[in-house]
Amino acid sequence: MHGDGRLPLVVGGTGLYIRTLAYGLWEGPPADWDLRRHWLAEEAAQGEGYLWKQLAQRDPRLAATIHPRDRNKIVRGLEVAVLTGKPLSEWHRSHGFLERPFPSVMVGLMMDRAALYRRIDTRVRREIEDGLIEETQRLLDRGYGEHLGSMKALGYRQITGYLKGRYRYEEAVHRLQRDTRHFAKRQMTWFRGDPNVHWLTLNEEESGEHVAHRVLEYLEHQGIPGASRVA
């Protein structure tokens, strides 16, 4: 894209993905599968949430950014702490994420929390109206079991619970709205820890087109070549 004179824009993505893309990544020790099996067996014996509590004791900073059901990230955090004797969040801090493989500018969008939560609740109902239930059912019919990591993603997990009869429709909607709000809160916690993010405060009534205009206007003020040609 650079060679073609175009400006790459990365929109969304998890905090770690964006950080890795912009600043590089501390690779850490390779996976220890015996240790991972041990942790998963402990979770099975002690109950859901046990591993997250263990991580919160060993690495509270990292635990604050991870959903209690995200076993992959939780186990990796525990694994690094055990194998290196140092929390993963400390390794990230010492690494500094200072590689900067290419120049970048990061823009974050924020709004009043109550307004954000209203938008999330509305978005969830719109996703369901647009076919989330049918999409989830098709995946289940094709053999994608709920044990798969991809089926534990926001939306699929809650709708699968409804389709399996574990809770009613409105409870599934409520769970998805709640879990999406929690995810948004964790994302804000993560990105607010990055001093390089420039924040734009939005009004609840602003259209996507107007927000895009504000972002591009900021990029132009930062002297980013090609920002005016993105639209």
PDB file of C-alpha atoms in Angstrom, residues 21-222:
ATOM      1  CA  LEU A  21       1.371  -4.009  14.795  1.00  0.00           C
ATOM      2  CA  ALA A  22       2.533  -0.556  15.860  1.00  0.00           C
ATOM      3  CA  TYR A  23       5.313  -1.356  18.328  1.00  0.00           C
ATOM      4  CA  GLY A  24       6.441  -4.956  17.908  1.00  0.00           C
ATOM      5  CA  LEU A  25       5.964  -7.809  20.383  1.00  0.00           C
ATOM      6  CA  TRP A  26       7.872  -9.484  23.191  1.00  0.00           C
ATOM      7  CA  GLU A  27       7.777 -13.122  22.129  1.00  0.00           C
ATOM      8  CA  GLY A  28       8.428 -14.816  25.480  1.00  0.00           C
ATOM      9  CA  PRO A  29       9.086 -18.488  26.217  1.00  0.00           C
ATOM     10  CA  PRO A  30       7.547 -21.229  24.062  1.00  0.00           C
ATOM     11  CA  ALA A  31       4.371 -22.937  25.211  1.00  0.00           C
ATOM     12  CA  ASP A  32       4.722 -25.543  27.958  1.00  0.00           C
ATOM     13  CA  TRP A  33       1.924 -27.982  27.192  1.00  0.00           C
ATOM     14  CA  ASP A  34       2.345 -30.002  30.387  1.00  0.00           C
ATOM     15  CA  LEU A  35       1.923 -26.826  32.406  1.00  0.00           C
ATOM     16  CA  ARG A  36      -1.078 -25.787  30.344  1.00  0.00           C
ATOM     17  CA  ARG A  37      -2.757 -29.147  30.862  1.00  0.00           C
ATOM     18  CA  HIS A  38      -2.113 -28.786  34.587  1.00  0.00           C
ATOM     19  CA  TRP A  39      -3.807 -25.381  34.705  1.00  0.00           C
ATOM     20  CA  LEU A  40      -6.793 -26.584  32.699  1.00  0.00           C
ATOM     21  CA  ALA A  41      -7.185 -29.599  34.985  1.00  0.00           C
ATOM     22  CA  GLU A  42      -7.124 -27.248  37.975  1.00  0.00           C
ATOM     23  CA  GLU A  43      -9.859 -25.139  36.377  1.00  0.00           C
ATOM     24  CA  ALA A  44     -11.974 -28.236  35.794  1.00  0.00           C
ATOM     25  CA  ALA A  45     -11.536 -29.303  39.417  1.00  0.00           C
ATOM     26  CA  GLN A  46     -11.963 -25.894  41.066  1.00  0.00           C
ATOM     27  CA  GLY A  47     -14.633 -24.434  38.805  1.00  0.00           C
ATOM     28  CA  GLU A  48     -14.904 -21.681  36.218  1.00  0.00           C
ATOM     29  CA  GLY A  49     -13.095 -18.518  37.207  1.00  0.00           C
ATOM     30  CA  TYR A  50     -10.375 -20.286  39.192  1.00  0.00           C
ATOM     31  CA  LEU A  51      -7.633 -19.592  36.650  1.00  0.00           C
ATOM     32  CA  TRP A  52      -8.538 -15.923  36.332  1.00  0.00           C
ATOM     33  CA  LYS A  53      -8.326 -15.548  40.114  1.00  0.00           C
ATOM     34  CA  GLN A  54      -4.889 -17.186  40.047  1.00  0.00           C
ATOM     35  CA  LEU A  55      -3.784 -14.761  37.352  1.00  0.00           C
ATOM     36  CA  ALA A  56      -5.196 -11.820  39.308  1.00  0.00           C
ATOM     37  CA  GLN A  57      -2.946 -12.804  42.220  1.00  0.00           C
ATOM     38  CA  ARG A  58       0.167 -13.248  40.078  1.00  0.00           C
ATOM     39  CA  ASP A  59      -0.390 -10.484  37.526  1.00  0.00           C
ATOM     40  CA  PRO A  60      -3.284  -8.167  38.481  1.00  0.00           C
ATOM     41  CA  ARG A  61      -2.442  -5.638  35.768  1.00  0.00           C
ATOM     42  CA  LEU A  62      -2.767  -8.262  33.042  1.00  0.00           C
ATOM     43  CA  ALA A  63      -5.850  -9.856  34.610  1.00  0.00           C
ATOM     44  CA  ALA A  64      -7.653  -6.507  34.497  1.00  0.00           C
ATOM     45  CA  THR A  65      -7.443  -6.580  30.687  1.00  0.00           C
ATOM     46  CA  ILE A  66      -8.615 -10.191  30.187  1.00  0.00           C
ATOM     47  CA  HIS A  67     -12.128 -11.607  30.320  1.00  0.00           C
ATOM     48  CA  PRO A  68     -12.446 -14.280  33.054  1.00  0.00           C
ATOM     49  CA  ARG A  69     -13.540 -16.810  30.404  1.00  0.00           C
ATOM     50  CA  ASP A  70     -10.643 -16.149  28.004  1.00  0.00           C
ATOM     51  CA  ARG A  71      -8.688 -19.242  28.981  1.00  0.00           C
ATOM     52  CA  ASN A  72      -6.062 -18.927  26.258  1.00  0.00           C
ATOM     53  CA  LYS A  73      -4.868 -15.516  27.427  1.00  0.00           C
ATOM     54  CA  ILE A  74      -5.223 -16.433  31.097  1.00  0.00           C
ATOM     55  CA  VAL A  75      -3.182 -19.620  30.726  1.00  0.00           C
ATOM     56  CA  ARG A  76      -0.500 -17.772  28.753  1.00  0.00           C
ATOM     57  CA  GLY A  77      -0.226 -15.180  31.508  1.00  0.00           C
ATOM     58  CA  LEU A  78       0.129 -17.872  34.164  1.00  0.00           C
ATOM     59  CA  GLU A  79       2.581 -19.795  31.997  1.00  0.00           C
ATOM     60  CA  VAL A  80       4.900 -16.809  31.553  1.00  0.00           C
ATOM     61  CA  ALA A  81       4.749 -15.953  35.255  1.00  0.00           C
ATOM     62  CA  VAL A  82       5.705 -19.518  36.234  1.00  0.00           C
ATOM     63  CA  LEU A  83       8.374 -20.101  33.579  1.00  0.00           C
ATOM     64  CA  THR A  84      10.113 -16.743  33.929  1.00  0.00           C
ATOM     65  CA  GLY A  85       9.322 -15.766  37.513  1.00  0.00           C
ATOM     66  CA  LYS A  86       8.091 -12.421  36.238  1.00  0.00           C
ATOM     67  CA  PRO A  87       4.545 -11.292  35.303  1.00  0.00           C
ATOM     68  CA  LEU A  88       3.773 -10.946  31.611  1.00  0.00           C
ATOM     69  CA  SER A  89       2.696  -7.340  32.157  1.00  0.00           C
ATOM     70  CA  GLU A  90       6.179  -6.623  33.548  1.00  0.00           C
ATOM     71  CA  TRP A  91       7.791  -8.188  30.488  1.00  0.00           C
ATOM     72  CA  HIS A  92       5.605  -6.008  28.292  1.00  0.00           C
ATOM     73  CA  ARG A  93       6.652  -2.925  30.246  1.00  0.00           C
ATOM     74  CA  SER A  94      10.355  -3.759  30.075  1.00  0.00           C
ATOM     75  CA  HIS A  95      10.070  -4.522  26.352  1.00  0.00           C
ATOM     76  CA  GLY A  96       8.556  -1.094  26.031  1.00  0.00           C
ATOM     77  CA  PHE A  97       6.986  -1.805  22.639  1.00  0.00           C
ATOM     78  CA  LEU A  98       9.431   0.677  21.157  1.00  0.00           C
ATOM     79  CA  GLU A  99      10.376  -1.037  17.915  1.00  0.00           C
ATOM     80  CA  ARG A 100       8.142   1.207  15.762  1.00  0.00           C
ATOM     81  CA  PRO A 101       8.604  -0.730  12.482  1.00  0.00           C
ATOM     82  CA  PHE A 102       6.902   2.163  10.678  1.00  0.00           C
ATOM     83  CA  PRO A 103       5.475   5.581  11.627  1.00  0.00           C
ATOM     84  CA  SER A 104       1.948   5.438  12.956  1.00  0.00           C
ATOM     85  CA  VAL A 105      -0.694   7.645  14.521  1.00  0.00           C
ATOM     86  CA  MET A 106      -3.378   6.213  16.791  1.00  0.00           C
ATOM     87  CA  VAL A 107      -6.775   7.799  17.297  1.00  0.00           C
ATOM     88  CA  GLY A 108      -9.220   6.596  19.944  1.00  0.00           C
ATOM     89  CA  LEU A 109     -12.940   7.346  20.062  1.00  0.00           C
ATOM     90  CA  MET A 110     -14.760   7.897  23.331  1.00  0.00           C
ATOM     91  CA  MET A 111     -18.161   9.088  24.467  1.00  0.00           C
ATOM     92  CA  ASP A 112     -20.182   9.340  27.646  1.00  0.00           C
ATOM     93  CA  ARG A 113     -20.386   5.863  29.167  1.00  0.00           C
ATOM     94  CA  ALA A 114     -24.173   5.830  29.417  1.00  0.00           C
ATOM     95  CA  ALA A 115     -24.441   6.857  25.763  1.00  0.00           C
ATOM     96  CA  LEU A 116     -21.909   4.216  24.738  1.00  0.00           C
ATOM     97  CA  TYR A 117     -23.818   1.519  26.585  1.00  0.00           C
ATOM     98  CA  ARG A 118     -27.070   2.572  24.906  1.00  0.00           C
ATOM     99  CA  ARG A 119     -25.399   2.266  21.515  1.00  0.00           C
ATOM    100  CA  ILE A 120     -24.049  -1.157  22.432  1.00  0.00           C
ATOM    101  CA  ASP A 121     -27.487  -2.369  23.511  1.00  0.00           C
ATOM    102  CA  THR A 122     -29.011  -1.092  20.261  1.00  0.00           C
ATOM    103  CA  ARG A 123     -26.250  -2.648  18.186  1.00  0.00           C
ATOM    104  CA  VAL A 124     -26.768  -6.051  19.804  1.00  0.00           C
ATOM    105  CA  ARG A 125     -30.464  -6.080  18.911  1.00  0.00           C
ATOM    106  CA  ARG A 126     -29.648  -4.974  15.369  1.00  0.00           C
ATOM    107  CA  GLU A 127     -27.109  -7.803  14.980  1.00  0.00           C
ATOM    108  CA  ILE A 128     -29.758 -10.297  16.073  1.00  0.00           C
ATOM    109  CA  GLU A 129     -32.307  -8.805  13.675  1.00  0.00           C
ATOM    110  CA  ASP A 130     -29.706  -9.060  10.896  1.00  0.00           C
ATOM    111  CA  GLY A 131     -29.391 -12.819  11.347  1.00  0.00           C
ATOM    112  CA  LEU A 132     -27.004 -13.615  14.209  1.00  0.00           C
ATOM    113  CA  ILE A 133     -29.229 -16.454  15.452  1.00  0.00           C
ATOM    114  CA  GLU A 134     -29.488 -18.028  12.004  1.00  0.00           C
ATOM    115  CA  GLU A 135     -25.748 -17.636  11.411  1.00  0.00           C
ATOM    116  CA  THR A 136     -24.937 -19.323  14.710  1.00  0.00           C
ATOM    117  CA  GLN A 137     -27.340 -22.174  13.963  1.00  0.00           C
ATOM    118  CA  ARG A 138     -25.708 -22.754  10.564  1.00  0.00           C
ATOM    119  CA  LEU A 139     -22.280 -23.004  12.182  1.00  0.00           C
ATOM    120  CA  LEU A 140     -23.559 -25.479  14.760  1.00  0.00           C
ATOM    121  CA  ASP A 141     -25.219 -27.512  12.009  1.00  0.00           C
ATOM    122  CA  ARG A 142     -21.890 -27.669  10.167  1.00  0.00           C
ATOM    123  CA  GLY A 143     -20.204 -29.187  13.188  1.00  0.00           C
ATOM    124  CA  TYR A 144     -18.611 -26.134  14.755  1.00  0.00           C
ATOM    125  CA  GLY A 145     -18.926 -27.132  18.405  1.00  0.00           C
ATOM    126  CA  GLU A 146     -19.270 -24.624  21.202  1.00  0.00           C
ATOM    127  CA  HIS A 147     -15.962 -25.871  22.654  1.00  0.00           C
ATOM    128  CA  LEU A 148     -14.072 -24.163  19.802  1.00  0.00           C
ATOM    129  CA  GLY A 149     -12.418 -20.857  20.574  1.00  0.00           C
ATOM    130  CA  SER A 150     -14.126 -19.187  17.615  1.00  0.00           C
ATOM    131  CA  MET A 151     -17.540 -20.226  18.935  1.00  0.00           C
ATOM    132  CA  LYS A 152     -16.793 -18.621  22.295  1.00  0.00           C
ATOM    133  CA  ALA A 153     -16.554 -15.198  20.693  1.00  0.00           C
ATOM    134  CA  LEU A 154     -19.014 -12.472  21.640  1.00  0.00           C
ATOM    135  CA  GLY A 155     -22.343 -13.240  20.047  1.00  0.00           C
ATOM    136  CA  TYR A 156     -21.796 -16.873  19.179  1.00  0.00           C
ATOM    137  CA  ARG A 157     -21.372 -17.902  22.814  1.00  0.00           C
ATOM    138  CA  GLN A 158     -24.540 -16.239  24.062  1.00  0.00           C
ATOM    139  CA  ILE A 159     -26.690 -17.272  21.092  1.00  0.00           C
ATOM    140  CA  THR A 160     -25.423 -20.847  21.336  1.00  0.00           C
ATOM    141  CA  GLY A 161     -26.655 -20.907  24.931  1.00  0.00           C
ATOM    142  CA  TYR A 162     -30.086 -19.826  23.715  1.00  0.00           C
ATOM    143  CA  LEU A 163     -30.142 -22.385  20.893  1.00  0.00           C
ATOM    144  CA  LYS A 164     -29.098 -25.142  23.301  1.00  0.00           C
ATOM    145  CA  GLY A 165     -31.963 -24.236  25.616  1.00  0.00           C
ATOM    146  CA  ARG A 166     -29.835 -23.037  28.521  1.00  0.00           C
ATOM    147  CA  TYR A 167     -31.678 -19.727  28.681  1.00  0.00           C
ATOM    148  CA  ARG A 168     -34.500 -17.882  26.972  1.00  0.00           C
ATOM    149  CA  TYR A 169     -34.277 -15.372  24.155  1.00  0.00           C
ATOM    150  CA  GLU A 170     -34.400 -12.205  26.263  1.00  0.00           C
ATOM    151  CA  GLU A 171     -31.779 -13.572  28.640  1.00  0.00           C
ATOM    152  CA  ALA A 172     -29.508 -14.317  25.674  1.00  0.00           C
ATOM    153  CA  VAL A 173     -29.946 -10.733  24.484  1.00  0.00           C
ATOM    154  CA  HIS A 174     -29.257  -9.417  27.980  1.00  0.00           C
ATOM    155  CA  ARG A 175     -26.136 -11.562  28.326  1.00  0.00           C
ATOM    156  CA  LEU A 176     -24.775 -10.412  24.980  1.00  0.00           C
ATOM    157  CA  GLN A 177     -25.433  -6.770  25.804  1.00  0.00           C
ATOM    158  CA  ARG A 178     -23.805  -7.146  29.223  1.00  0.00           C
ATOM    159  CA  ASP A 179     -20.762  -9.020  27.929  1.00  0.00           C
ATOM    160  CA  THR A 180     -20.264  -6.527  25.101  1.00  0.00           C
ATOM    161  CA  ARG A 181     -20.340  -3.655  27.596  1.00  0.00           C
ATOM    162  CA  HIS A 182     -17.756  -5.440  29.724  1.00  0.00           C
ATOM    163  CA  PHE A 183     -15.587  -5.993  26.649  1.00  0.00           C
ATOM    164  CA  ALA A 184     -15.797  -2.298  25.757  1.00  0.00           C
ATOM    165  CA  LYS A 185     -14.775  -1.370  29.297  1.00  0.00           C
ATOM    166  CA  ARG A 186     -11.702  -3.632  29.131  1.00  0.00           C
ATOM    167  CA  GLN A 187     -10.744  -2.210  25.752  1.00  0.00           C
ATOM    168  CA  MET A 188     -10.945   1.331  27.110  1.00  0.00           C
ATOM    169  CA  THR A 189      -8.793   0.346  30.088  1.00  0.00           C
ATOM    170  CA  TRP A 190      -6.184  -1.089  27.728  1.00  0.00           C
ATOM    171  CA  PHE A 191      -6.014   1.814  25.291  1.00  0.00           C
ATOM    172  CA  ARG A 192      -6.096   4.487  27.991  1.00  0.00           C
ATOM    173  CA  GLY A 193      -2.821   3.004  29.178  1.00  0.00           C
ATOM    174  CA  ASP A 194      -1.184   3.991  25.878  1.00  0.00           C
ATOM    175  CA  PRO A 195       0.002   7.625  25.980  1.00  0.00           C
ATOM    176  CA  ASN A 196       0.317   7.675  22.179  1.00  0.00           C
ATOM    177  CA  VAL A 197      -3.443   7.421  21.605  1.00  0.00           C
ATOM    178  CA  HIS A 198      -5.096  10.735  20.714  1.00  0.00           C
ATOM    179  CA  TRP A 199      -8.686  10.716  21.975  1.00  0.00           C
ATOM    180  CA  LEU A 200     -11.663  12.265  20.218  1.00  0.00           C
ATOM    181  CA  THR A 201     -14.823  12.724  22.279  1.00  0.00           C
ATOM    182  CA  LEU A 202     -17.975  11.940  20.316  1.00  0.00           C
ATOM    183  CA  ASN A 203     -21.577  12.984  20.675  1.00  0.00           C
ATOM    184  CA  GLU A 204     -24.196  10.254  20.720  1.00  0.00           C
ATOM    185  CA  GLU A 205     -25.910  11.757  17.673  1.00  0.00           C
ATOM    186  CA  GLU A 206     -22.805  11.953  15.453  1.00  0.00           C
ATOM    187  CA  SER A 207     -22.946   9.967  12.241  1.00  0.00           C
ATOM    188  CA  GLY A 208     -20.197   7.613  11.155  1.00  0.00           C
ATOM    189  CA  GLU A 209     -19.410   9.923   8.246  1.00  0.00           C
ATOM    190  CA  HIS A 210     -18.890  12.886  10.557  1.00  0.00           C
ATOM    191  CA  VAL A 211     -16.654  10.867  12.874  1.00  0.00           C
ATOM    192  CA  ALA A 212     -14.567   9.709   9.899  1.00  0.00           C
ATOM    193  CA  HIS A 213     -14.221  13.336   8.797  1.00  0.00           C
ATOM    194  CA  ARG A 214     -12.960  14.343  12.246  1.00  0.00           C
ATOM    195  CA  VAL A 215     -10.402  11.526  12.268  1.00  0.00           C
ATOM    196  CA  LEU A 216      -9.094  12.413   8.806  1.00  0.00           C
ATOM    197  CA  GLU A 217      -8.963  16.071   9.770  1.00  0.00           C
ATOM    198  CA  TYR A 218      -6.788  15.184  12.760  1.00  0.00           C
ATOM    199  CA  LEU A 219      -4.499  13.058  10.564  1.00  0.00           C
ATOM    200  CA  GLU A 220      -4.079  15.954   8.158  1.00  0.00           C
ATOM    201  CA  HIS A 221      -3.152  18.253  11.037  1.00  0.00           C
ATOM    202  CA  GLN A 222      -0.509  15.707  12.038  1.00  0.00           C
TER     203      GLN A 222
END
